[in-house]
Short mmCIF file of C-alpha atoms in Angstrom, two decimals:
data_model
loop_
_atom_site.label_atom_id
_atom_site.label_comp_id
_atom_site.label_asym_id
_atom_site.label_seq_id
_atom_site.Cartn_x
_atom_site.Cartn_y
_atom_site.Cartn_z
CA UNK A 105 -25.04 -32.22 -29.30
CA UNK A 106 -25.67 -35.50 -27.63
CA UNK A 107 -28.38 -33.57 -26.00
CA UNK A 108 -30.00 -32.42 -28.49
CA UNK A 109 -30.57 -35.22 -30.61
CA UNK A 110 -31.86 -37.45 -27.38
CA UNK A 111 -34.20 -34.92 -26.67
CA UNK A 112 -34.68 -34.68 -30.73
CA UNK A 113 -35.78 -38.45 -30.66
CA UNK A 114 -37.41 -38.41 -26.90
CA UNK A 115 -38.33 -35.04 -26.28
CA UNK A 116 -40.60 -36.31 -23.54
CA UNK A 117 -37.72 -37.96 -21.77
CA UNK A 118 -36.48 -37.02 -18.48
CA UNK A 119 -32.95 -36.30 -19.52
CA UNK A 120 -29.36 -36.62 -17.01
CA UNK A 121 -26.67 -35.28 -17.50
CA UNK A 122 -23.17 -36.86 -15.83
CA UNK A 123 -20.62 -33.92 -16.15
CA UNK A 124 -17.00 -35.09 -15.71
CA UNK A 125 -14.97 -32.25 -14.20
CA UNK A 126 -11.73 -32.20 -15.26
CA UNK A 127 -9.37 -31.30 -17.80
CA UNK A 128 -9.71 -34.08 -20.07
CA UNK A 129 -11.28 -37.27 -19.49
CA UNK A 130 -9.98 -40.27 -17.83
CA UNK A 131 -10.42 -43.93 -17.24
CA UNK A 132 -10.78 -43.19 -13.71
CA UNK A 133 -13.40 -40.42 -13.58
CA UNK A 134 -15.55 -42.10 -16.63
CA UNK A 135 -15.77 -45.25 -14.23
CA UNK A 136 -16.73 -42.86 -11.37
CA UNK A 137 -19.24 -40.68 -13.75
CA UNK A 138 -21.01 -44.70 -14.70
CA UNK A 139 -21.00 -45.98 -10.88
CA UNK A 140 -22.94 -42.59 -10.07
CA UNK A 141 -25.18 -42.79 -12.53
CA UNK A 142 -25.96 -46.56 -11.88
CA UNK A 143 -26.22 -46.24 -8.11
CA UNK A 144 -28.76 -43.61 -8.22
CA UNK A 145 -30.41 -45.50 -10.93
CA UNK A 146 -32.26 -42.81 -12.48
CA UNK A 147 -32.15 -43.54 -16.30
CA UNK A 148 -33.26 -46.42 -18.17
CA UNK A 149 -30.35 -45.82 -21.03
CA UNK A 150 -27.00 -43.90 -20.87
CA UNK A 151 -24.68 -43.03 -23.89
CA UNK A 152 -21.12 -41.89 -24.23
CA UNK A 153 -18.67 -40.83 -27.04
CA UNK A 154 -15.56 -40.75 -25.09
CA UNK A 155 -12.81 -43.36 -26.02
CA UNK A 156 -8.96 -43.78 -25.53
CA UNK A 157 -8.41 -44.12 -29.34
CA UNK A 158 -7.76 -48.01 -28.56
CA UNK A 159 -6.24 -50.85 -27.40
CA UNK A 160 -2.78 -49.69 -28.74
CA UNK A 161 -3.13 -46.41 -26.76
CA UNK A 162 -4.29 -48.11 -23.78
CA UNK A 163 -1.34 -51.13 -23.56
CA UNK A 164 1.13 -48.10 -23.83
CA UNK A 165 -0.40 -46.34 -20.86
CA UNK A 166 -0.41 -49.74 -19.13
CA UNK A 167 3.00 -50.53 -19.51
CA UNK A 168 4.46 -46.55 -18.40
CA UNK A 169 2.60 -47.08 -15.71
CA UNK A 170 0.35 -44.23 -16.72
CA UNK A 171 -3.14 -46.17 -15.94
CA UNK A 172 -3.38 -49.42 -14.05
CA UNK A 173 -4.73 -52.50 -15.97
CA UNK A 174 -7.26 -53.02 -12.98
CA UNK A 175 -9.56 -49.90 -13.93
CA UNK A 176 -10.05 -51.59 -17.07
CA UNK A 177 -11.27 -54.90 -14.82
CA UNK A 178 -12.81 -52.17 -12.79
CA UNK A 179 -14.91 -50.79 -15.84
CA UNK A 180 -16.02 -54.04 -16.93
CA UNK A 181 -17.63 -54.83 -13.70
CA UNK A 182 -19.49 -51.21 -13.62
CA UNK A 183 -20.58 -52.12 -17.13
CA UNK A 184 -21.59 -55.27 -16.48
CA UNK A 185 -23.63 -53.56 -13.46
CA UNK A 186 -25.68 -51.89 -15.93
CA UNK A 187 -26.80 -55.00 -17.63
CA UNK A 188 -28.07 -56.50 -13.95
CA UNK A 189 -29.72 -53.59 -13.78
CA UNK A 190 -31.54 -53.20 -16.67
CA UNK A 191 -29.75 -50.20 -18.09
CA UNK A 192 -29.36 -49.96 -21.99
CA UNK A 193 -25.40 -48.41 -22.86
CA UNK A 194 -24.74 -47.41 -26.23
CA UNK A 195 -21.25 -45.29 -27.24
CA UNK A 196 -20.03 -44.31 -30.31
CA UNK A 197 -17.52 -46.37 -32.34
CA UNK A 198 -15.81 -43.40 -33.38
CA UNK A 199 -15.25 -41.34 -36.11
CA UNK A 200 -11.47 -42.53 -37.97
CA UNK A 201 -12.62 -45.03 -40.07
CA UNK A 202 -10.24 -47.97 -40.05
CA UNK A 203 -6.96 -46.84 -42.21
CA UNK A 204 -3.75 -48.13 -41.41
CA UNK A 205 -1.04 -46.03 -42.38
CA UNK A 206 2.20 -44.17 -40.71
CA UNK A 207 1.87 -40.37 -39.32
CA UNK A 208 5.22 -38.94 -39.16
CA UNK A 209 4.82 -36.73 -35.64
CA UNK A 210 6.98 -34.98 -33.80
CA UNK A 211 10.76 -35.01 -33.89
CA UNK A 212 10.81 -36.93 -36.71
CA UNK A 213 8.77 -40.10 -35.16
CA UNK A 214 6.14 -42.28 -36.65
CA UNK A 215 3.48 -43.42 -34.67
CA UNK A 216 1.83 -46.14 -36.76
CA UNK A 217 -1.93 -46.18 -36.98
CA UNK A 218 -3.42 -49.53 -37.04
CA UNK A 219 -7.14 -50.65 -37.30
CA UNK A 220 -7.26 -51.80 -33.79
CA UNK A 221 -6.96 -47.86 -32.68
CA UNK A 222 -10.23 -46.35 -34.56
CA UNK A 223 -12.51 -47.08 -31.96
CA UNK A 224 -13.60 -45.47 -28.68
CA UNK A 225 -11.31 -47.40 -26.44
CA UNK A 226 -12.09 -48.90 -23.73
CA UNK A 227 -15.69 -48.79 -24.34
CA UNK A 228 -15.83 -50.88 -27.83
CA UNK A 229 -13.78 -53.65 -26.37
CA UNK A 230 -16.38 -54.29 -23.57
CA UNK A 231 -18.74 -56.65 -24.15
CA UNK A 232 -21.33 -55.03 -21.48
CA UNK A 233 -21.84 -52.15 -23.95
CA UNK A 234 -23.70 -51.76 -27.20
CA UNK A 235 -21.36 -49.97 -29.64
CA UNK A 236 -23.33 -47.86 -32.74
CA UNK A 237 -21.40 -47.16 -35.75
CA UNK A 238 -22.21 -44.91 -38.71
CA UNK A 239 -23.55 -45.24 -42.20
CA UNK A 240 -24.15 -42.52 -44.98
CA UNK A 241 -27.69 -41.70 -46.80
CA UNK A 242 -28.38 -42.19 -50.33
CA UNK A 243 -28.21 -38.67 -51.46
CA UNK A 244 -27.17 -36.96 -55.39
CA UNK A 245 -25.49 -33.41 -55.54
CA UNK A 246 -22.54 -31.34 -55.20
CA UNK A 247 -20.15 -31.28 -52.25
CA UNK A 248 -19.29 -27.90 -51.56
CA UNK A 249 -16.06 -26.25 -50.30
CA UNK A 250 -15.79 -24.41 -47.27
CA UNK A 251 -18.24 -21.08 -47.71
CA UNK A 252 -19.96 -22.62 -50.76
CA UNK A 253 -17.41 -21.08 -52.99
CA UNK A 254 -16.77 -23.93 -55.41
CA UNK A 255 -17.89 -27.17 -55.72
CA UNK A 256 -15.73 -30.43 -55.22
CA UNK A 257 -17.86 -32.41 -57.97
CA UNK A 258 -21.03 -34.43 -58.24
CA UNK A 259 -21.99 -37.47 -56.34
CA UNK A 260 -24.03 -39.76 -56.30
CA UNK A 261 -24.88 -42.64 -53.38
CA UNK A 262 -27.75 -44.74 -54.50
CA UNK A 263 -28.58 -46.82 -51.00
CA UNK A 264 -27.50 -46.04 -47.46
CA UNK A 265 -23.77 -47.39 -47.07
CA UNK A 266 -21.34 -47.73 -44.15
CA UNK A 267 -19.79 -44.58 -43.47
CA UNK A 268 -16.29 -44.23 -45.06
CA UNK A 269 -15.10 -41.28 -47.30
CA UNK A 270 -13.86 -43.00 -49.57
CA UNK A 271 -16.82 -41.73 -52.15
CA UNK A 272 -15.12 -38.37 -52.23
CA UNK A 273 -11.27 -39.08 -52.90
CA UNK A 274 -12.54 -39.24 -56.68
CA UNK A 275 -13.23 -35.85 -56.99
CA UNK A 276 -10.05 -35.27 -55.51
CA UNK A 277 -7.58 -37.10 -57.22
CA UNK A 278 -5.57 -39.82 -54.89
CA UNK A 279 -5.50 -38.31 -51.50
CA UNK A 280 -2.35 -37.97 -50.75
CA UNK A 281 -2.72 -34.61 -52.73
CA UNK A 282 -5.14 -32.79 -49.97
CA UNK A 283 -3.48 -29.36 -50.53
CA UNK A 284 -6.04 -28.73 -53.27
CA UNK A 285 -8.36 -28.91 -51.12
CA UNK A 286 -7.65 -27.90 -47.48
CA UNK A 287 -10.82 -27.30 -45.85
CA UNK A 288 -11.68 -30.54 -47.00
CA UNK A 289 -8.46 -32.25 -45.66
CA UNK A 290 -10.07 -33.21 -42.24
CA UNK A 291 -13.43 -34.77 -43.59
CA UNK A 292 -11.22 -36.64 -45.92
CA UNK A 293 -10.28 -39.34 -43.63
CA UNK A 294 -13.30 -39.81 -41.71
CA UNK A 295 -15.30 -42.88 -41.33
CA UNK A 296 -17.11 -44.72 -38.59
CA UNK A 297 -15.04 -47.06 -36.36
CA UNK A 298 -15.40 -50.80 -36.43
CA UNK A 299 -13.44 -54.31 -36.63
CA UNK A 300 -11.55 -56.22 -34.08
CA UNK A 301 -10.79 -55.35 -30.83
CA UNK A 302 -8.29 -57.45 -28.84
CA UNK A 303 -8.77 -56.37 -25.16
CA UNK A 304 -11.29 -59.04 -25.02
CA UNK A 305 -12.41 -62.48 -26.62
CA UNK A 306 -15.03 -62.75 -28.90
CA UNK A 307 -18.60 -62.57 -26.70
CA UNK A 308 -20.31 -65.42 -26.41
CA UNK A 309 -23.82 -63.96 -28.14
CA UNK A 310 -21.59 -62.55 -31.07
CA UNK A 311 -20.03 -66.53 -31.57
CA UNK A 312 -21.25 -68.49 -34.41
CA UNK A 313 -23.09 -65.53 -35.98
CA UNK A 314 -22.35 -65.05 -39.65
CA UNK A 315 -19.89 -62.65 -40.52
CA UNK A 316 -18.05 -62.30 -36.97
CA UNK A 317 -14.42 -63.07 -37.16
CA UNK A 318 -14.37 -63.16 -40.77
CA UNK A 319 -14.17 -59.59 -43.14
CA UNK A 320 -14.19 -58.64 -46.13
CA UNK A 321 -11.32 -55.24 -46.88
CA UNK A 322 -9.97 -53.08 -49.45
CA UNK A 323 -6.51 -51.81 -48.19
CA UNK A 324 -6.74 -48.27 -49.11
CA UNK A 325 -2.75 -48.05 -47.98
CA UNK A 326 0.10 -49.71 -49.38
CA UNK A 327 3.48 -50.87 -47.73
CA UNK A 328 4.99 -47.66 -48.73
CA UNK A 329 2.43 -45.34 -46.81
CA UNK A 330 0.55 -44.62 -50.24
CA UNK A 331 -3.11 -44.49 -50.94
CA UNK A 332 -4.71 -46.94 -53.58
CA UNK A 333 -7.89 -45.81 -54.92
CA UNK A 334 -8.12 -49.11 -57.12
CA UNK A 335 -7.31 -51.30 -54.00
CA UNK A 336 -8.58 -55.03 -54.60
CA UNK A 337 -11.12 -56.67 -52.19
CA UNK A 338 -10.15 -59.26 -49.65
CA UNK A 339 -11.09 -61.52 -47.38
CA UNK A 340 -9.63 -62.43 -43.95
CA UNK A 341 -10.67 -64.16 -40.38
CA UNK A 342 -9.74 -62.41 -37.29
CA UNK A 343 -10.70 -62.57 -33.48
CA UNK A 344 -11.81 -60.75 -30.45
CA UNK A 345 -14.15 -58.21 -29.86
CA UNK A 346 -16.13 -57.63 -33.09
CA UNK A 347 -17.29 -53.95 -33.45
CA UNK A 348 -19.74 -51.70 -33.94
CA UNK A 349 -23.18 -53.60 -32.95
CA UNK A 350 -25.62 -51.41 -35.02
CA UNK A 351 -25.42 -48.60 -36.72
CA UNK A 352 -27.13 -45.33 -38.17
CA UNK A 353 -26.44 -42.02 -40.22
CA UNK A 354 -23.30 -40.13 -38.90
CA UNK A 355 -21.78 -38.90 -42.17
CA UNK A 356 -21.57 -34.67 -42.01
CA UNK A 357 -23.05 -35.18 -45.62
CA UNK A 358 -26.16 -36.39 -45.24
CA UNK A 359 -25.91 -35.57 -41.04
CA UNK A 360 -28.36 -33.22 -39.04
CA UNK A 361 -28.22 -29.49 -38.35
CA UNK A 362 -26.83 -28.50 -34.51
CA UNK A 363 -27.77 -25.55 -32.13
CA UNK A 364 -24.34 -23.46 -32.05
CA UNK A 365 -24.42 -20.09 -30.32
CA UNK A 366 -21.34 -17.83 -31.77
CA UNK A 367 -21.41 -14.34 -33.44
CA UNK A 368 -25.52 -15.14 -33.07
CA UNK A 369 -27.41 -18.46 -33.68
CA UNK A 370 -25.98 -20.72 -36.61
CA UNK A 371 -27.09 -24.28 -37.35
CA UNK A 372 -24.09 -26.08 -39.12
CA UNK A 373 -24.22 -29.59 -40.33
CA UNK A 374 -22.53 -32.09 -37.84
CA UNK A 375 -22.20 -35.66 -38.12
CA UNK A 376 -20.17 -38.59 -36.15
CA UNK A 377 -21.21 -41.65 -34.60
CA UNK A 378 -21.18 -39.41 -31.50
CA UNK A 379 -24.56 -38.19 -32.76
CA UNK A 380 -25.94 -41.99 -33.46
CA UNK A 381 -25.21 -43.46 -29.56
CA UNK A 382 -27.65 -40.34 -27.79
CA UNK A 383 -30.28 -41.42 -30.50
CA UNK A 384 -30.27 -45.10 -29.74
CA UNK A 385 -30.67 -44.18 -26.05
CA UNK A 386 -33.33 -41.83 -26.95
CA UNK A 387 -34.86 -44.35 -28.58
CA UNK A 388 -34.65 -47.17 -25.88
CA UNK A 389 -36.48 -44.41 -23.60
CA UNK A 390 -39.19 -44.43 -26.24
CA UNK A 391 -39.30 -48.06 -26.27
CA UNK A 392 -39.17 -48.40 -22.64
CA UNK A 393 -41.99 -45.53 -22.09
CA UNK A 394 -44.27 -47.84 -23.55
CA UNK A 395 -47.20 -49.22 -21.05
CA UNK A 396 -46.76 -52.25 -19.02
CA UNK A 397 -43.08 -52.87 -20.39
CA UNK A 398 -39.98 -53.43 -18.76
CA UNK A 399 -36.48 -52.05 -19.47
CA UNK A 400 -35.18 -53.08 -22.54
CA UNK A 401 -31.88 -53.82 -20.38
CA UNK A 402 -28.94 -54.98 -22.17
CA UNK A 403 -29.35 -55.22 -26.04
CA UNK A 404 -26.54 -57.63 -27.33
CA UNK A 405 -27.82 -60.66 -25.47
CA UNK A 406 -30.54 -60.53 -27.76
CA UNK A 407 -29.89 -58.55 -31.14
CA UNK A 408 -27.84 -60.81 -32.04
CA UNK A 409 -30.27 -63.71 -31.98
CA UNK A 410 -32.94 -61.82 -33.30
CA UNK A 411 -30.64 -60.42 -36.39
CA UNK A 412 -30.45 -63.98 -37.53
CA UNK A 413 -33.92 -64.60 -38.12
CA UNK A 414 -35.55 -64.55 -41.39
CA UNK A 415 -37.97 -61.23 -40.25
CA UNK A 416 -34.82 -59.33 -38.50
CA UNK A 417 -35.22 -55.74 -37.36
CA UNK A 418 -31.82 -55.00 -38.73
CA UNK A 419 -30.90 -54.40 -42.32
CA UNK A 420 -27.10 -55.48 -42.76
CA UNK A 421 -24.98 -53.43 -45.57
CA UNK A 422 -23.51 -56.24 -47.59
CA UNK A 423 -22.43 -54.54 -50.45
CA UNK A 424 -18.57 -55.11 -51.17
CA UNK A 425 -18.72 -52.00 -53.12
CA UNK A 426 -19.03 -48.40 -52.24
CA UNK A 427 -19.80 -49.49 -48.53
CA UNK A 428 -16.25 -48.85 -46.95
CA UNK A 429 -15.29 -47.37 -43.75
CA UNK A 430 -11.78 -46.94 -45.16
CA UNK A 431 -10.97 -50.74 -44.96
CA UNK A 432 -13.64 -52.90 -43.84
CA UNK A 433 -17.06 -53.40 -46.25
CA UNK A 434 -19.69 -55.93 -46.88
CA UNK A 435 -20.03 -60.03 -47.07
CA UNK A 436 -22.74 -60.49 -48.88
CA UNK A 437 -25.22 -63.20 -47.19
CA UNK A 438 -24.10 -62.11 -43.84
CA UNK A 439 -25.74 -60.88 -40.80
CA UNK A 440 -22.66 -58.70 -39.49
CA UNK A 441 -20.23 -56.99 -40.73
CA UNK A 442 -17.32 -54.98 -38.99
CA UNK A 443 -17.94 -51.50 -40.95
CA UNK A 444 -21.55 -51.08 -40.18
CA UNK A 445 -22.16 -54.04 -37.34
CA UNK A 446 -25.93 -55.83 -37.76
CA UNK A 447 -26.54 -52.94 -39.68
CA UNK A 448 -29.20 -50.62 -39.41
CA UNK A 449 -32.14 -50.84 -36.95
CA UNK A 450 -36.61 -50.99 -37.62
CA UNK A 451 -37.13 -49.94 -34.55
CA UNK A 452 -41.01 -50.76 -34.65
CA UNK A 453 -40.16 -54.10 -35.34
CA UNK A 454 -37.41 -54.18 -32.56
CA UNK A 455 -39.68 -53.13 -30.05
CA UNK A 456 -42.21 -55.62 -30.63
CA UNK A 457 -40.19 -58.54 -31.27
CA UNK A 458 -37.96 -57.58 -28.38
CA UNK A 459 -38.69 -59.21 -25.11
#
């Protein structure tokens, strides 16, 4: 997928490929799949959408002695490696939205799900590495079932909005009730990753802009593990790593058609921010490709300035309303906001206001 769409957005663009072989990734190999790629300094951008879930995940695996803290140091001196050497690196915020609820799991347990595990971890705590999150498209129709049997009910989304499905739990009563519905029971809880992460401090060229370390919410979950549809906006300060950094369309709704080869060729809608981190690195190759220019290098050292100018390449989703990724939305005035980041990108204007 993440291959496609680069090549979708680039598709004169030399294109690499850093395979990690082995079961499942790890800390270890990801760090050894960037210092490869970096040493033979062969691509102007990379993207990934692996993550450890988050900084929850990763302190447990820390303190069993499953993963030593010092690949984490390790990983943010390979990232920072990329910025010295002009590389762009974009990875996906992830795709759980930012609920915060108990999962009964096995034996009985609970393993509590809080908003500081929706992101791909350790990549969105770095600040060496541009995160993207995901929005949804205006669109107005029905939402079909699995096999276009029935339909779920009408919607309608006026203007793009962070990604958060929130906009469908009407047609389904409260969503605790997902049996009516189970193909849909997956895509019910989906929305793109963002907030706080606490693996780091806040970066220096996120400080002082407006709307970092301060949110707006709707707590979709109450103290007794129950959803509220109805839930009341409101409106917090927090600290550390603010995430996603930009954003773009991810939501399977209003998402892109992929290449699948099984029982012949089928093309079924896909979505995820895993789509939206290949495209900005697709689109830093464009950028880059241009005559006379140099790398666009690492993007947060100056996004952020240029987001808080009066002519800003980004579009930030203020709304407080219907622009949810499952808790975080909108502050209206602002230039960032944790459910969509800056927001979304012109890249025209980016690439000539860039420097």
């Amino acid at each position: 997928m993440d291959v496609e769409y680069v090549g979708s957005v680039a598709p004169q663009a030399n294109v690499r490929i850093y395979w990690v072989r082995s079961p499942y990734p790890t800390v270890m190999n990801m760090i050894n799949a960037y210092a490869t790629a970096l040493n033979e300094n062969k691509a102007s951008s990379l993207s990934t959408s692996w993550g450890l879930f988050g900084s929850s995940y990763l302190n447990l695996l820390v303190r069993h002695k499953v993963l030593s803290s010092k690949y984490l140091d390790v990983l943010n001196f390979v990232l920072a490696q990329s910025a010295i050497q002009g590389v762009s690196s974009f990875v996906a915020s992830g795709d759980t939205g930012a609920l915060n609820f108990d999962v009964k799991g096995i034996a009985g347990n609970h393993l509590l799900m809080d908003r500081s595990i929706n992101g791909n971890l350790p990549f969105d705590a770095n600040p060496w590495i541009t995160s993207t999150g995901g929005t949804t498209l205006p669109f107005d129709g029905n939402l079909p079932t699995k096999g276009n049997e029935k339909s779920l009910g009408k919607v309608t989304i006026s203007s793009e909005r962070s990604w958060g499905t929130d906009y469908i739990w009407p047609l389904v009563g409260n969503p605790d009730r997902l049996a009516q519905v189970p193909d849909r029971i997956d895509g019910l809880l989906r929305g793109s990753g963002g907030g706080f992460n606490k693996l780091t401090s806040t970066p220096t060229y996120q400080q002082g802009v407006p709307g970092v370390n301060t949110f707006n919410a709707r707590n979709y979950v109450s103290s007794l593990n129950q959803f509220v549809l109805g839930a009341p906006l409101v409106h917090g300060t927090d600290s550390g790593r603010n995430y996603p950094d930009v954003s773009a369309d991810a939501d399977p709704e209003t998402g892109y058609k992929v290449y699948y080869k099984k029982d012949g060729i089928q093309w079924p809608p896909s979505g995820g921010t895993s789509i939206v981190a290949p495209q900005y690195a697709a689109m830093t190759a464009v950028i880059n490709s241009q005559p006379g220019r140099a790398r666009m290098g690492f993007w947060n050292a100056q996004i952020y300035q240029l987001a808080q100018k009066s002519d800003s390449p980004f579009h930030p989703l203020n709304a407080t309303t219907d622009n949810s990724n499952l808790y975080y939305t909108g502050q209206p005035g602002t230039v960032y906001n944790q459910a969509s980041g800056l927001g979304t990108t012109d890249f025209a204007k980016l690439a000539e206001d860039y420097k």
